[in-house]
Amino acid sequence: MKRSKLRTLTITAISVITLVAVMAGCGGKESKGAKGSDAAANEGAAERPHVTVNVAINGGLTPLLLAREKGWLEEEFKTVNADVKWSEFQSGPPLLESLASKRVDLSFLGDGATISGLSANLPFEVIALLSDGKLSNSIITPKDKGIAKVEDLKGKSVAVAKGTTAHVFLLKVLEKYGLSDKDVNLIALQPEDALPAFETGKVDAWVTWDPYTTKETASGKATVIAGSNEGIAAPVSAIARTDFAKSNPELVTAFLKVYKQAIDWQNANTDEAVKIYSDLKKIDAGVVKALLASSAPSLRAYTQEELDAQQKSAELLLGNGFIKNKISFQDHVVTSYLEKLSQ
């Protein structure tokens, strides 16, 4: 009996040990497989070259400011091993200089800077329309200057940032009322210099955009003699540096995705958007709220009407001598990134 019992216990012990060994072996193989899968995923991410994307903000109250404050672009780019380097410009012409030296990859431009940049053969392409710009530009004058209409500008000093959307607007308005830039004294000033010149009466008029227009008129110091009532299109374009876009098409689409996210968030969270813009730009919240109510940021493809408006502006700037080379605007518009976004 004792010998039989001992034999039974021995067989049982051997069976348990064998079973544990088998289970351990199965478990070890499964664990190795899981680790191998994780390693492969990490290796795939490591193989994708890291990219730093230079994103420029071009003045004004733009949804890109919201994206920057919320970190949405960084979050989106992180999934494809990229990060963001932000920069900010008062207007398009200085931004173009940085783009030419490859310090800007993605941004947006008004019609004047877009056209002059393309005419100068700078390496960028138009990837979307952000606004038709009909509400963007205005000619404002101090109330004590006695200037009530566009025709009164003849012989007067007019501040404008040359090569910008405001410059194109001025040329179009002057032409509409039978004048040209030869009939006024153009003073080339960027907004930060034009503002004190305007407020101290050193210039008779200022051609500018918001938030400056609304801020100056809300203070009661200025009046608008030409603005949205003129119905002049001034399209704002999202742009991408050509070489960057060709090498990183997924990042261009990601940029547009985040821009759309920022627009949607602004529309759904107006009060918080007002506070962010007000704090960033040091503008009264009431003024910001009025600006947002009268603006309609968008992200879409160009219509033929808007392409024609850009072409007309290009021909005007060529005839005026501001640009040297004729361009076909629509030849520089690439729709594939927007199309990818909508899929």
Phi, psi and omega in degrees: 000314181297318180295321180294319180294318179297319178297320180297316180295322180296314179298319180296316180298317179297321180296316180297315180299318179296316180298317178298318180297318179296315179297318179298320179296317178297316181296320180297319180294320180295317180297319180296322179296317181296316179296323179296320179296314179298318181297321180295320180296315180295323179295323178297320179293321181292328181290331179289121184296139178289139181232133170258121185260123180271109182249126184249136173261131187248072174064175173069185177263101185242145175304339177297331176296319178295316179300321180293315182294326182273347180074021184292322182291318177301317180297316181292316183290332182301328182292342179239030174059046178226154172229179189238137170242116185269149170216164183218139183230153178287327184202179185293315184306312177293331176296319179300324179298318179289325178297319180297331180262017175065030177258004173225129178252322183222137179190203175213153184221148170286174186296321182298311181291323179300311183292315182293325178294317178293321178297328179274008178061033175289147190277074176215163178229154179272126186247349179187163173258130181257338179192149174282348173073010182292340180257003192283314194249151179211154168254118180244151179225149174297143184296337183270008182270347179071024179258111187252341182212168185302319181300335180288351180284347182303124181082001183264161177271129184234120178275136177200145174277107185297142180084003180261177176299328178294323179296314179297318179300315179301313180301318181292320180292316179301316179299319181300326183256022173077021179240174173220176180293346177285343181273354179233166178259097182286129177246112183282109181220134170287157186310318183293337176267328180290325182302305179294327178296321179291313185290338178262005176076017180282344172233155183273339181203161180220127176260117188209191182225176177283149015274000185297317182300307182295321180297316182288321179286326179294332179284348180084004183270341187228160175229150179266125177256348174201132182198228182298337179295342180282341179065029182269120179289140177218071188304138176255128186248137165281137184228155177224139175295131191302308182298320178298314183296319180294325181277336186224058183301328181293331178286327176295315178295321178297321177300313179295323178299315181291323177300316178296321177301318180294321177298311182298320180294318178301316181295329182268345184225056188302315184297317179291323177297318178302315181296317180297311180298317182298316180292319183291319187260359180056046180243142178306137183300326178296321178294316180299318181298320178295321179296313181294326180292331183261359181249158181219079179297145182216176175211106185201178178277157175293141168271166179297324178299319181286326174297319179295322179297318178295321180295320178297320178296320179298319180291324178295315180293327177292314179295330179281346181087005182284326172247155186257334186243136177289142178230157168252103189303314187295342177291345182256006180263126179245121186261353189297328182289319176294321180296320177295321180297325184278352181283000000 
